Amino acid sequence: MYYIKKAASIIKNSDLVAFPTETVYGLGADAYSQEACLKIFEAKGRPANNPLIVHVASVQEAKDIVHFNDDAENLASLWPGPLTLVLPKKDNAILAECVTAGLNTVAIRIPADPIALNLIRESGCPIAAPSANKSGTLSSTSYEHVRKNFGDEIFILGSNGNATYGLESTIIDLTSPKPTILRFGFITPSVLEKVLGREVFIASKLSEIKAPGMLLKHYAPKTKIRLNADVLRNSEVGLNFGKSQLNAGGSMNLSDSKDMIEAAANLFDYLHNLDEFCQKNNINTIAVASIPNTGIGLAINDRLSRAAE
Ligand code: TXA
Ligand code: MG
């Protein structure tokens, strides 16, 4: 609790705090303070046209900021959790301008990690937070990853272990008559359809302009990535799944037992590890075994294909 109080006082003082969530670490600031939120863009090197997710601790706090509709009421049953809703911003919401990058919509979620929730409550304001990594690089799923990105520059709240899910939240746009997934995550399309009781759509490349961040370079390790590998080539290390045999010194396996939840939780951590290993040992490429493209696999493959671009 001492560290949470300290972190909250930093937030109230318009400074940045990195904090764990159940998805990935966030780099947070008081969502009401333009001065504070601009520091996020500066620290990350984030383009100003890429809006931030607002984190709140209760549905009522969300309703103070955005207009809820029936779909939002239904999906809020999955909160706290790894789901972000994009909804119309209320006219009287006093969010800092840069949080929404000029859009009239807000991406909002209630995180499940108790440290994140306590931080929001203790700070007494919604917390705007992107993933705690430099723009374009791998997301952070542990204290060490955040440290690697920001050094001593930023106060980091620790947790005991890695992020539970290890993938950023699913983002669903509820501002048009068709609920549309803007980013795959741990909450799968079929879960969303079940809770909504109707079809959900998936943003095509063209309409992705609605999630400005999705058009940017993402998750780029220093090392090249080759997807759907079945054998290792010269100067490669393997990222395996199940029984795949991409075996060279340093190779890793996302999940021996083909458990998608385990694979998702390991993804960014193993990519951080392999990237460092390759840089140290002058290896050119991380070869990744193919991963089934269903359920959570949709999110894993989405992150991998962006990393490989
Ligand atoms: O799990 C997560 O979502 C993590 C944790 C910290 O909560 N946060 C996260 O934030 O992944 P970030 O900034 O790395 O990704 C947020 C994405 C960006 O692609 C951004 O463009 C999009 O959400 N976004 C934010 N506001 C939006 C809006 N109003 N409409 C559409 N997309 C929006
Ligand atoms: Mg990010």
CSV table of C-alpha atoms and ligand atoms in Angstrom, one decimal:
chain,number,residue,atom,x,y,z
A,1,MET,CA,0.0,0.0,0.0
A,2,TYR,CA,2.9,2.3,0.7
A,3,TYR,CA,4.0,2.1,-2.9
A,4,ILE,CA,0.5,2.7,-4.2
A,5,LYS,CA,0.1,5.8,-2.1
A,6,LYS,CA,3.5,7.0,-3.4
A,7,ALA,CA,2.5,6.3,-7.0
A,8,ALA,CA,-0.9,8.0,-6.5
A,9,SER,CA,0.9,11.1,-5.2
A,10,ILE,CA,3.1,11.1,-8.3
A,11,ILE,CA,-0.1,10.9,-10.5
A,12,LYS,CA,-1.8,13.7,-8.6
A,13,ASN,CA,1.4,15.7,-9.1
A,14,SER,CA,0.9,15.4,-12.9
A,15,ASP,CA,3.8,13.0,-13.4
A,16,LEU,CA,4.0,9.5,-14.9
A,17,VAL,CA,3.8,6.1,-13.2
A,18,ALA,CA,4.2,2.7,-14.8
A,19,PHE,CA,1.9,0.1,-13.3
A,20,PRO,CA,1.0,-3.5,-13.9
A,21,THR,CA,-2.3,-4.5,-15.4
A,22,GLU,CA,-3.6,-8.0,-16.2
A,23,THR,CA,-2.8,-7.4,-19.9
A,24,VAL,CA,0.5,-5.5,-20.1
A,25,TYR,CA,2.2,-2.8,-18.1
A,26,GLY,CA,0.7,0.7,-18.6
A,27,LEU,CA,2.4,4.1,-18.6
A,28,GLY,CA,-0.1,6.2,-16.7
A,29,ALA,CA,-1.0,9.8,-16.1
A,30,ASP,CA,-4.0,11.8,-14.7
A,31,ALA,CA,-6.4,11.7,-17.6
A,32,TYR,CA,-7.7,15.1,-16.7
A,33,SER,CA,-4.3,16.8,-16.9
A,34,GLN,CA,-3.1,17.9,-20.3
A,35,GLU,CA,0.4,18.6,-18.8
A,36,ALA,CA,0.6,15.1,-17.4
A,37,CYS,CA,-0.7,13.3,-20.5
A,38,LEU,CA,1.6,15.1,-22.8
A,39,LYS,CA,4.5,13.5,-20.8
A,40,ILE,CA,3.2,10.1,-21.9
A,41,PHE,CA,3.6,11.1,-25.6
A,42,GLU,CA,7.0,12.5,-24.9
A,43,ALA,CA,8.3,9.6,-22.9
A,44,LYS,CA,7.1,7.0,-25.4
A,45,GLY,CA,7.9,9.0,-28.6
A,46,ARG,CA,4.3,8.4,-29.4
A,47,PRO,CA,2.7,10.3,-32.4
A,48,ALA,CA,0.2,12.9,-31.2
A,49,ASN,CA,-2.6,11.4,-33.4
A,50,ASN,CA,-2.6,8.2,-31.5
A,51,PRO,CA,-5.2,8.4,-28.6
A,52,LEU,CA,-4.8,6.7,-25.2
A,53,ILE,CA,-7.0,4.3,-23.3
A,54,VAL,CA,-8.7,5.7,-20.2
A,55,HIS,CA,-8.6,3.4,-17.2
A,56,VAL,CA,-11.3,3.7,-14.5
A,57,ALA,CA,-12.3,1.7,-11.4
A,58,SER,CA,-16.0,1.5,-11.8
A,59,VAL,CA,-18.8,1.5,-14.4
A,60,GLN,CA,-20.2,4.7,-12.9
A,61,GLU,CA,-16.8,6.4,-13.6
A,62,ALA,CA,-16.9,5.2,-17.2
A,63,LYS,CA,-20.5,6.6,-17.5
A,64,ASP,CA,-19.2,10.0,-16.3
A,65,ILE,CA,-16.9,10.1,-19.4
A,66,VAL,CA,-18.8,8.2,-22.2
A,67,HIS,CA,-22.3,7.6,-23.3
A,68,PHE,CA,-23.3,4.0,-22.7
A,69,ASN,CA,-25.6,2.0,-25.0
A,70,ASP,CA,-27.1,-1.5,-24.7
A,71,ASP,CA,-24.0,-3.1,-26.1
A,72,ALA,CA,-21.8,-1.3,-23.6
A,73,GLU,CA,-24.1,-2.3,-20.7
A,74,ASN,CA,-23.8,-6.0,-21.8
A,75,LEU,CA,-20.1,-5.9,-22.4
A,76,ALA,CA,-19.4,-4.1,-19.1
A,77,SER,CA,-20.3,-7.5,-17.5
A,78,LEU,CA,-16.8,-8.6,-18.6
A,79,TRP,CA,-15.2,-5.8,-16.5
A,80,PRO,CA,-12.9,-5.6,-14.7
A,81,GLY,CA,-11.0,-7.4,-17.5
A,82,PRO,CA,-9.0,-7.2,-20.7
A,83,LEU,CA,-11.6,-5.5,-22.8
A,84,THR,CA,-11.7,-1.9,-24.0
A,85,LEU,CA,-14.9,-0.2,-25.3
A,86,VAL,CA,-14.8,2.7,-27.7
A,87,LEU,CA,-17.8,4.9,-27.0
A,88,PRO,CA,-19.0,8.5,-27.7
A,89,LYS,CA,-17.4,11.0,-25.4
A,90,LYS,CA,-19.8,13.0,-23.2
A,91,ASP,CA,-19.7,16.8,-23.9
A,92,ASN,CA,-19.1,17.6,-20.3
A,93,ALA,CA,-16.3,15.1,-19.8
A,94,ILE,CA,-13.2,17.0,-18.8
A,95,LEU,CA,-10.5,14.7,-20.3
A,96,ALA,CA,-7.2,16.2,-21.4
A,97,GLU,CA,-7.4,17.0,-25.1
A,98,CYS,CA,-4.4,14.9,-26.1
A,99,VAL,CA,-6.0,11.7,-24.5
A,100,THR,CA,-8.5,11.4,-27.4
A,101,ALA,CA,-6.2,13.0,-30.0
A,102,GLY,CA,-9.1,15.2,-31.1
A,103,LEU,CA,-11.6,12.3,-31.6
A,104,ASN,CA,-15.1,12.5,-30.2
A,105,THR,CA,-14.9,9.0,-28.9
A,106,VAL,CA,-13.0,7.5,-25.9
A,107,ALA,CA,-11.4,4.0,-25.5
A,108,ILE,CA,-12.1,3.0,-21.9
A,109,ARG,CA,-11.7,0.0,-19.6
A,110,ILE,CA,-11.6,-1.2,-16.0
A,111,PRO,CA,-8.5,-3.2,-15.5
A,112,ALA,CA,-8.6,-6.3,-13.3
A,113,ASP,CA,-5.2,-6.2,-11.6
A,114,PRO,CA,-5.8,-5.1,-8.0
A,115,ILE,CA,-2.6,-2.9,-8.1
A,116,ALA,CA,-4.1,-1.0,-11.1
A,117,LEU,CA,-7.5,-0.7,-9.5
A,118,ASN,CA,-6.0,0.6,-6.2
A,119,LEU,CA,-3.8,3.1,-8.0
A,120,ILE,CA,-6.9,4.5,-9.9
A,121,ARG,CA,-8.9,4.7,-6.6
A,122,GLU,CA,-6.1,6.2,-4.6
A,123,SER,CA,-5.3,8.8,-7.3
A,124,GLY,CA,-8.9,9.9,-7.5
A,125,CYS,CA,-8.9,10.4,-11.2
A,126,PRO,CA,-9.2,8.3,-14.4
A,127,ILE,CA,-5.7,7.2,-15.6
A,128,ALA,CA,-4.8,7.5,-19.2
A,129,ALA,CA,-2.3,4.8,-20.1
A,130,PRO,CA,-0.8,3.2,-23.2
A,131,SER,CA,1.4,0.2,-23.0
A,132,ALA,CA,4.6,1.0,-21.1
A,133,ASN,CA,7.1,0.7,-24.0
A,134,LYS,CA,8.7,3.1,-26.4
A,135,SER,CA,6.5,3.7,-29.4
A,136,GLY,CA,6.8,0.9,-32.0
A,137,THR,CA,8.6,-1.6,-29.7
A,138,LEU,CA,7.4,-4.8,-27.9
A,139,SER,CA,4.9,-4.2,-25.0
A,140,SER,CA,6.1,-4.8,-21.5
A,141,THR,CA,4.7,-7.7,-19.5
A,142,SER,CA,7.1,-7.4,-16.5
A,143,TYR,CA,8.9,-4.8,-14.3
A,144,GLU,CA,12.2,-5.6,-16.1
A,145,HIS,CA,10.7,-4.9,-19.5
A,146,VAL,CA,9.6,-1.4,-18.3
A,147,ARG,CA,12.9,-0.8,-16.7
A,148,LYS,CA,14.6,-1.7,-20.0
A,149,ASN,CA,12.5,0.9,-21.8
A,150,PHE,CA,12.6,3.8,-19.4
A,151,GLY,CA,15.5,3.2,-17.0
A,152,ASP,CA,15.2,5.3,-13.9
A,153,GLU,CA,13.3,8.0,-15.7
A,154,ILE,CA,9.9,6.8,-14.5
A,155,PHE,CA,8.5,5.4,-11.2
A,156,ILE,CA,7.4,1.7,-11.7
A,157,LEU,CA,5.0,-0.1,-9.5
A,158,GLY,CA,6.0,-3.7,-9.2
A,159,SER,CA,3.9,-6.8,-9.0
A,160,ASN,CA,4.9,-10.4,-8.1
A,161,GLY,CA,5.4,-11.9,-11.5
A,162,ASN,CA,4.5,-11.3,-15.1
A,163,ALA,CA,1.2,-10.0,-16.4
A,164,THR,CA,-1.5,-12.7,-16.3
A,165,TYR,CA,-2.6,-12.5,-19.9
A,166,GLY,CA,0.4,-10.9,-21.6
A,167,LEU,CA,-1.6,-9.4,-24.5
A,168,GLU,CA,-3.1,-6.0,-24.7
A,169,SER,CA,-6.9,-5.7,-24.2
A,170,THR,CA,-9.4,-6.6,-27.0
A,171,ILE,CA,-10.7,-3.3,-28.4
A,172,ILE,CA,-14.3,-3.1,-29.6
A,173,ASP,CA,-15.8,-0.1,-31.3
A,174,LEU,CA,-19.5,0.4,-30.2
A,175,THR,CA,-20.0,3.8,-31.8
A,176,SER,CA,-21.6,2.5,-35.0
A,177,PRO,CA,-24.6,0.2,-35.4
A,178,LYS,CA,-22.2,-2.7,-36.0
A,179,PRO,CA,-20.0,-3.6,-33.0
A,180,THR,CA,-16.5,-3.8,-34.6
A,181,ILE,CA,-13.3,-5.4,-33.2
A,182,LEU,CA,-10.5,-2.9,-33.7
A,183,ARG,CA,-7.8,-5.1,-32.0
A,184,PHE,CA,-7.8,-8.8,-31.1
A,185,GLY,CA,-7.1,-9.8,-27.5
A,186,PHE,CA,-7.8,-12.3,-24.9
A,187,ILE,CA,-11.5,-11.8,-25.1
A,188,THR,CA,-12.3,-13.6,-28.3
A,189,PRO,CA,-14.9,-12.7,-31.0
A,190,SER,CA,-17.0,-15.7,-30.0
A,191,VAL,CA,-17.1,-14.5,-26.3
A,192,LEU,CA,-18.1,-11.0,-27.5
A,193,GLU,CA,-20.9,-12.4,-29.7
A,194,LYS,CA,-22.2,-14.6,-26.8
A,195,VAL,CA,-22.4,-11.6,-24.4
A,196,LEU,CA,-23.8,-9.3,-27.0
A,197,GLY,CA,-26.2,-11.8,-28.4
A,198,ARG,CA,-25.4,-10.7,-31.9
A,199,GLU,CA,-22.8,-10.7,-34.6
A,200,VAL,CA,-19.6,-8.7,-34.2
A,201,PHE,CA,-17.5,-7.4,-37.1
A,202,ILE,CA,-13.8,-7.2,-37.5
A,203,ALA,CA,-12.2,-4.0,-38.7
A,204,SER,CA,-10.8,-4.3,-42.2
A,205,LYS,CA,-7.4,-2.7,-43.0
A,206,LEU,CA,-9.2,0.3,-44.5
A,207,SER,CA,-11.5,1.0,-41.6
A,208,GLU,CA,-8.6,0.6,-39.1
A,209,ILE,CA,-8.2,4.3,-39.4
A,210,LYS,CA,-10.7,4.3,-36.6
A,211,ALA,CA,-8.0,2.9,-34.3
A,212,PRO,CA,-5.2,5.3,-35.4
A,213,GLY,CA,-2.6,3.3,-33.5
A,214,MET,CA,-3.2,0.2,-35.5
A,215,LEU,CA,-1.7,1.8,-38.7
A,216,LEU,CA,1.6,2.5,-37.0
A,217,LYS,CA,4.7,0.3,-36.8
A,218,HIS,CA,4.3,-2.0,-33.8
A,219,TYR,CA,6.1,-4.5,-31.7
A,220,ALA,CA,9.3,-4.3,-33.7
A,221,PRO,CA,12.1,-6.2,-32.1
A,222,LYS,CA,15.6,-5.4,-33.3
A,223,THR,CA,15.9,-8.9,-34.8
A,224,LYS,CA,14.0,-9.9,-37.9
A,225,ILE,CA,11.0,-12.2,-37.5
A,226,ARG,CA,10.0,-15.0,-39.9
A,227,LEU,CA,6.6,-16.5,-39.5
A,228,ASN,CA,5.2,-20.0,-40.1
A,229,ALA,CA,8.6,-21.6,-40.1
A,230,ASP,CA,8.8,-25.4,-40.2
A,231,VAL,CA,12.6,-25.7,-40.3
A,232,LEU,CA,15.4,-23.5,-39.0
A,233,ARG,CA,17.6,-21.7,-41.6
A,234,ASN,CA,21.1,-20.4,-41.2
A,235,SER,CA,21.5,-17.8,-38.4
A,236,GLU,CA,18.1,-18.3,-36.9
A,237,VAL,CA,16.7,-19.1,-33.5
A,238,GLY,CA,13.3,-20.7,-33.0
A,239,LEU,CA,10.2,-19.7,-31.2
A,240,ASN,CA,8.3,-23.0,-31.0
A,241,PHE,CA,4.7,-24.0,-30.3
A,242,GLY,CA,3.6,-27.5,-29.4
A,243,LYS,CA,5.8,-30.1,-31.0
A,244,SER,CA,7.5,-27.9,-33.5
A,245,GLN,CA,11.2,-28.5,-33.9
A,246,LEU,CA,12.9,-25.2,-34.4
A,247,ASN,CA,15.8,-26.2,-32.2
A,248,ALA,CA,19.0,-24.3,-32.0
A,249,GLY,CA,20.8,-23.0,-28.9
A,250,GLY,CA,18.6,-20.3,-27.3
A,251,SER,CA,15.3,-21.5,-28.9
A,252,MET,CA,12.2,-21.3,-26.8
A,253,ASN,CA,8.7,-22.9,-26.8
A,254,LEU,CA,5.6,-20.7,-26.2
A,255,SER,CA,3.7,-23.8,-25.0
A,256,ASP,CA,4.8,-27.4,-25.2
A,257,SER,CA,1.2,-28.5,-24.6
A,258,LYS,CA,-0.3,-26.1,-27.2
A,259,ASP,CA,-2.1,-24.2,-24.5
A,260,MET,CA,-3.0,-20.8,-26.1
A,261,ILE,CA,-3.4,-19.1,-22.7
A,262,GLU,CA,0.1,-20.1,-21.8
A,263,ALA,CA,1.4,-19.1,-25.2
A,264,ALA,CA,-0.2,-15.6,-25.0
A,265,ALA,CA,1.3,-15.0,-21.6
A,266,ASN,CA,4.7,-16.0,-22.8
A,267,LEU,CA,4.7,-14.2,-26.1
A,268,PHE,CA,6.1,-10.7,-25.3
A,269,ASP,CA,8.5,-12.1,-22.6
A,270,TYR,CA,10.0,-14.7,-25.0
A,271,LEU,CA,10.3,-12.1,-27.8
A,272,HIS,CA,12.1,-9.8,-25.5
A,273,ASN,CA,14.4,-12.7,-24.5
A,274,LEU,CA,15.1,-14.0,-28.0
A,275,ASP,CA,15.7,-10.5,-29.3
A,276,GLU,CA,18.3,-9.9,-26.7
A,277,PHE,CA,19.8,-13.3,-27.3
A,278,CYS,CA,20.1,-12.6,-31.1
A,279,GLN,CA,21.6,-9.2,-30.6
A,280,LYS,CA,24.2,-10.6,-28.2
A,281,ASN,CA,25.0,-13.6,-30.4
A,282,ASN,CA,24.8,-12.0,-33.8
A,283,ILE,CA,21.8,-14.1,-35.0
A,284,ASN,CA,19.7,-12.6,-37.8
A,285,THR,CA,16.3,-13.9,-37.4
A,286,ILE,CA,13.7,-15.3,-35.0
A,287,ALA,CA,11.8,-18.1,-36.8
A,288,VAL,CA,8.3,-18.6,-35.4
A,289,ALA,CA,6.4,-21.8,-35.7
A,290,SER,CA,2.8,-21.6,-37.0
A,291,ILE,CA,0.1,-21.0,-34.4
A,292,PRO,CA,-3.6,-21.9,-35.0
A,293,ASN,CA,-5.5,-18.8,-36.0
A,294,THR,CA,-8.6,-19.2,-33.9
A,295,GLY,CA,-9.6,-17.8,-30.5
A,296,ILE,CA,-6.7,-16.3,-28.6
A,297,GLY,CA,-4.6,-17.4,-31.6
A,298,LEU,CA,-6.1,-14.5,-33.5
A,299,ALA,CA,-4.5,-12.0,-31.1
A,300,ILE,CA,-1.2,-13.9,-31.0
A,301,ASN,CA,-0.9,-14.0,-34.8
A,302,ASP,CA,-1.9,-10.3,-35.0
A,303,ARG,CA,0.9,-9.3,-32.7
A,304,LEU,CA,3.4,-11.6,-34.5
A,305,SER,CA,2.5,-10.4,-38.0
A,306,ARG,CA,2.9,-6.7,-36.8
A,307,ALA,CA,6.3,-7.7,-35.3
A,308,ALA,CA,7.3,-9.3,-38.6
A,309,GLU,CA,6.3,-6.3,-40.9
B,1,TXA,O1,-4.3,-3.8,-22.4
B,1,TXA,C1,-4.3,-2.6,-22.8
B,1,TXA,O2,-5.1,-2.1,-23.6
B,1,TXA,C2,-3.1,-1.8,-22.4
B,1,TXA,C3,-3.2,-1.6,-20.9
B,1,TXA,C4,-2.1,-0.7,-20.4
B,1,TXA,O3,-4.4,-1.2,-20.6
B,1,TXA,N1,-3.0,-0.5,-23.1
B,1,TXA,C5,-2.7,-0.4,-24.4
B,1,TXA,O4,-2.6,0.9,-24.9
B,1,TXA,O5,-2.5,-1.4,-25.1
B,1,TXA,P1,-2.0,1.3,-26.3
B,1,TXA,O6,-2.0,2.7,-26.3
B,1,TXA,O7,-0.7,0.6,-26.5
B,1,TXA,O8,-3.0,0.8,-27.4
B,1,TXA,C6,-4.3,1.5,-27.4
B,1,TXA,C7,-4.9,1.4,-28.8
B,1,TXA,C8,-4.2,2.3,-29.8
B,1,TXA,O9,-4.0,1.5,-31.0
B,1,TXA,C9,-5.1,3.5,-30.0
B,1,TXA,O10,-5.0,4.0,-31.3
B,1,TXA,C10,-6.4,2.9,-29.7
B,1,TXA,O11,-6.2,2.0,-28.7
B,1,TXA,N2,-7.4,3.9,-29.3
B,1,TXA,C11,-7.4,4.7,-28.3
B,1,TXA,N3,-8.4,5.5,-28.3
B,1,TXA,C12,-9.2,5.2,-29.3
B,1,TXA,C13,-10.4,5.7,-29.8
B,1,TXA,N4,-11.1,6.7,-29.3
B,1,TXA,N5,-10.9,5.1,-30.9
B,1,TXA,C14,-10.3,4.0,-31.5
B,1,TXA,N6,-9.1,3.6,-31.1
B,1,TXA,C15,-8.6,4.1,-30.0
B,2,MG,MG,1.0,-0.2,-27.3
